[in-house]
Amino acid sequence: NDLYRYSDFLAEIDVFASFAYAATLHAYVRPRLEEEPGIIIEEGRHPVVEKHLPPGEFVPNSLHLGGESPPFALITGPNMAGKSTVLRQTALICIMAQVGAFVPSARAQLGILDKVFCRVGASDNLARGESTFLVEMNETANILRYMTPRSLVIMDEVGRGTGTSDGLSIAWAVSEELIDRRIQTLFATHFHELSALERDTIIKLQLSVKEE
């Protein structure tokens, strides 16, 4: 029993020492946690992607979601503009803050989350008879069933596993459900038609690319 207790104690020291080392080395900041839902991130960075780029190459992004700002962000932009990176970095910053780590941003004020839901990428499970589209729909249905106003949902290209008109219909219906239930959501899409959604609870963000 003593050995287990000392091992747990040393593991805890190791974790927090690693957090402190990373925060010092990469200029992370202490996040402010709030009881009410809401995400304010100023000049956020993806902790992994920025380390794979030359120093100063990563372009920071700021985000205000929920709280006094709309809870649903519709994100558009060309391929490789960084939409998926923004989704993932937001989720990572929220998770890092809630486990007690400093975060890669200039400032972060974050509400406490109960769950982080993620629907990104394309994968299948053919051994069980599940196509890419079926896997995507199962994951989407799971999110819609279990999300709460305290959850963060990141969705990337919902509806792309089927025909264009069917995919747009699915993306539109899922968006409206998330909007109506006021779920904190980052929704990246190539369906520019979704820009026609007009609600007070939506912000529309666009990532652009500078050619050099």
CSV table of C-alpha atoms in Angstrom, one decimal, residues 80-206:
chain,number,residue,atom,x,y,z
A,80,MET,CA,-6.1,23.9,-45.6
A,81,ALA,CA,-7.0,27.4,-44.4
A,82,GLY,CA,-6.9,26.2,-40.8
A,83,LYS,CA,-10.6,25.5,-39.9
A,84,SER,CA,-9.8,22.1,-38.4
A,85,THR,CA,-6.9,23.5,-36.5
A,86,VAL,CA,-9.1,26.1,-34.8
A,87,LEU,CA,-11.6,23.5,-33.8
A,88,ARG,CA,-9.0,21.2,-32.3
A,89,GLN,CA,-7.0,24.0,-30.6
A,90,THR,CA,-10.2,25.3,-28.9
A,91,ALA,CA,-11.0,21.8,-27.6
A,92,LEU,CA,-7.4,21.2,-26.5
A,93,ILE,CA,-7.2,24.6,-24.7
A,94,CYS,CA,-10.5,23.8,-22.8
A,95,ILE,CA,-9.3,20.3,-21.8
A,96,MET,CA,-5.8,21.6,-20.7
A,97,ALA,CA,-7.4,24.3,-18.6
A,98,GLN,CA,-9.7,21.8,-16.8
A,99,VAL,CA,-6.9,19.4,-16.0
A,100,GLY,CA,-4.9,22.2,-14.3
A,101,ALA,CA,-2.5,23.2,-17.0
A,102,PHE,CA,-1.6,26.6,-18.4
A,103,VAL,CA,-2.8,27.1,-22.0
A,104,PRO,CA,-1.3,28.3,-25.3
A,105,SER,CA,-2.9,31.7,-25.6
A,106,ALA,CA,-2.5,35.4,-24.6
A,107,ARG,CA,-5.6,35.2,-22.4
A,108,ALA,CA,-8.2,32.5,-21.7
A,109,GLN,CA,-11.4,32.8,-19.7
A,110,LEU,CA,-13.3,29.5,-19.8
A,111,GLY,CA,-16.5,28.1,-18.4
A,112,ILE,CA,-16.4,24.6,-16.8
A,113,LEU,CA,-17.5,22.0,-19.3
A,114,ASP,CA,-19.1,18.6,-18.6
A,115,LYS,CA,-18.2,17.0,-22.0
A,116,VAL,CA,-16.3,17.7,-25.2
A,117,PHE,CA,-17.8,16.1,-28.3
A,118,CYS,CA,-15.8,15.8,-31.5
A,119,ARG,CA,-17.0,14.8,-35.0
A,120,VAL,CA,-14.0,15.3,-37.3
A,121,GLY,CA,-12.2,13.3,-40.0
A,122,ALA,CA,-13.3,10.4,-42.2
A,123,SER,CA,-13.1,6.8,-41.0
A,124,ASP,CA,-15.1,3.6,-41.6
A,125,ASN,CA,-15.5,0.3,-39.9
A,126,LEU,CA,-16.1,-2.1,-42.8
A,127,ALA,CA,-15.5,-5.2,-40.7
A,128,ARG,CA,-18.7,-4.4,-38.9
A,129,GLY,CA,-20.5,-3.2,-42.1
A,130,GLU,CA,-20.2,0.5,-41.3
A,131,SER,CA,-19.4,2.9,-44.1
A,132,THR,CA,-17.8,6.3,-43.7
A,133,PHE,CA,-21.2,7.9,-43.9
A,134,LEU,CA,-22.7,5.5,-41.3
A,135,VAL,CA,-19.8,6.1,-38.8
A,136,GLU,CA,-20.3,9.9,-39.3
A,137,MET,CA,-24.1,9.6,-38.6
A,138,ASN,CA,-23.6,7.4,-35.6
A,139,GLU,CA,-21.2,9.9,-34.1
A,140,THR,CA,-23.4,12.8,-34.9
A,141,ALA,CA,-26.5,11.0,-33.4
A,142,ASN,CA,-24.5,10.3,-30.2
A,143,ILE,CA,-23.6,14.0,-29.9
A,144,LEU,CA,-27.1,15.2,-30.4
A,145,ARG,CA,-28.4,12.6,-27.8
A,146,TYR,CA,-25.9,13.4,-25.0
A,147,MET,CA,-24.9,17.1,-25.4
A,148,THR,CA,-25.9,19.7,-22.8
A,149,PRO,CA,-25.6,23.5,-22.6
A,150,ARG,CA,-22.4,22.9,-20.6
A,151,SER,CA,-20.8,20.8,-23.5
A,152,LEU,CA,-18.5,21.9,-26.2
A,153,VAL,CA,-19.2,20.5,-29.7
A,154,ILE,CA,-16.7,20.6,-32.5
A,155,MET,CA,-18.0,19.4,-35.9
A,156,ASP,CA,-16.0,19.3,-39.1
A,157,GLU,CA,-17.7,18.8,-42.5
A,158,VAL,CA,-20.8,17.0,-41.4
A,159,GLY,CA,-22.7,15.5,-44.3
A,160,ARG,CA,-19.8,15.0,-46.7
A,161,GLY,CA,-20.1,11.2,-46.8
A,162,THR,CA,-23.2,11.3,-49.1
A,163,GLY,CA,-24.6,13.3,-52.0
A,164,THR,CA,-24.3,17.1,-52.0
A,165,SER,CA,-28.0,17.9,-51.5
A,166,ASP,CA,-28.5,15.1,-48.9
A,167,GLY,CA,-25.3,16.3,-47.1
A,168,LEU,CA,-26.4,19.9,-47.1
A,169,SER,CA,-29.8,18.8,-45.6
A,170,ILE,CA,-28.1,16.9,-42.8
A,171,ALA,CA,-25.6,19.7,-42.0
A,172,TRP,CA,-28.5,22.2,-42.0
A,173,ALA,CA,-30.7,20.1,-39.7
A,174,VAL,CA,-27.8,19.4,-37.3
A,175,SER,CA,-26.9,23.1,-37.2
A,176,GLU,CA,-30.5,24.1,-36.4
A,177,GLU,CA,-30.7,21.5,-33.5
A,178,LEU,CA,-27.4,22.8,-32.0
A,179,ILE,CA,-28.5,26.4,-32.4
A,180,ASP,CA,-32.0,25.9,-31.0
A,181,ARG,CA,-30.5,24.1,-27.9
A,182,ARG,CA,-27.9,26.8,-27.5
A,183,ILE,CA,-25.0,24.4,-27.4
A,184,GLN,CA,-21.4,25.8,-27.5
A,185,THR,CA,-20.4,24.7,-31.0
A,186,LEU,CA,-17.7,25.2,-33.6
A,187,PHE,CA,-19.1,24.1,-36.9
A,188,ALA,CA,-16.7,24.0,-39.9
A,189,THR,CA,-18.2,23.4,-43.3
A,190,HIS,CA,-17.7,23.7,-47.1
A,191,PHE,CA,-21.5,24.1,-47.5
A,192,HIS,CA,-21.5,27.9,-48.2
A,193,GLU,CA,-25.3,27.7,-48.3
A,194,LEU,CA,-25.3,27.4,-44.5
A,195,SER,CA,-24.3,31.1,-44.5
A,196,ALA,CA,-27.9,31.8,-45.1
A,197,LEU,CA,-28.7,30.8,-41.5
A,198,GLU,CA,-29.7,34.0,-39.7
A,199,ARG,CA,-30.1,33.8,-35.9
A,200,ASP,CA,-29.0,36.1,-33.1
A,201,THR,CA,-27.2,33.1,-31.6
A,202,ILE,CA,-24.8,32.6,-34.6
A,203,ILE,CA,-21.5,34.1,-35.4
A,204,LYS,CA,-20.0,33.6,-38.8
A,205,LEU,CA,-16.2,33.2,-39.0
A,206,GLN,CA,-14.0,32.8,-42.0
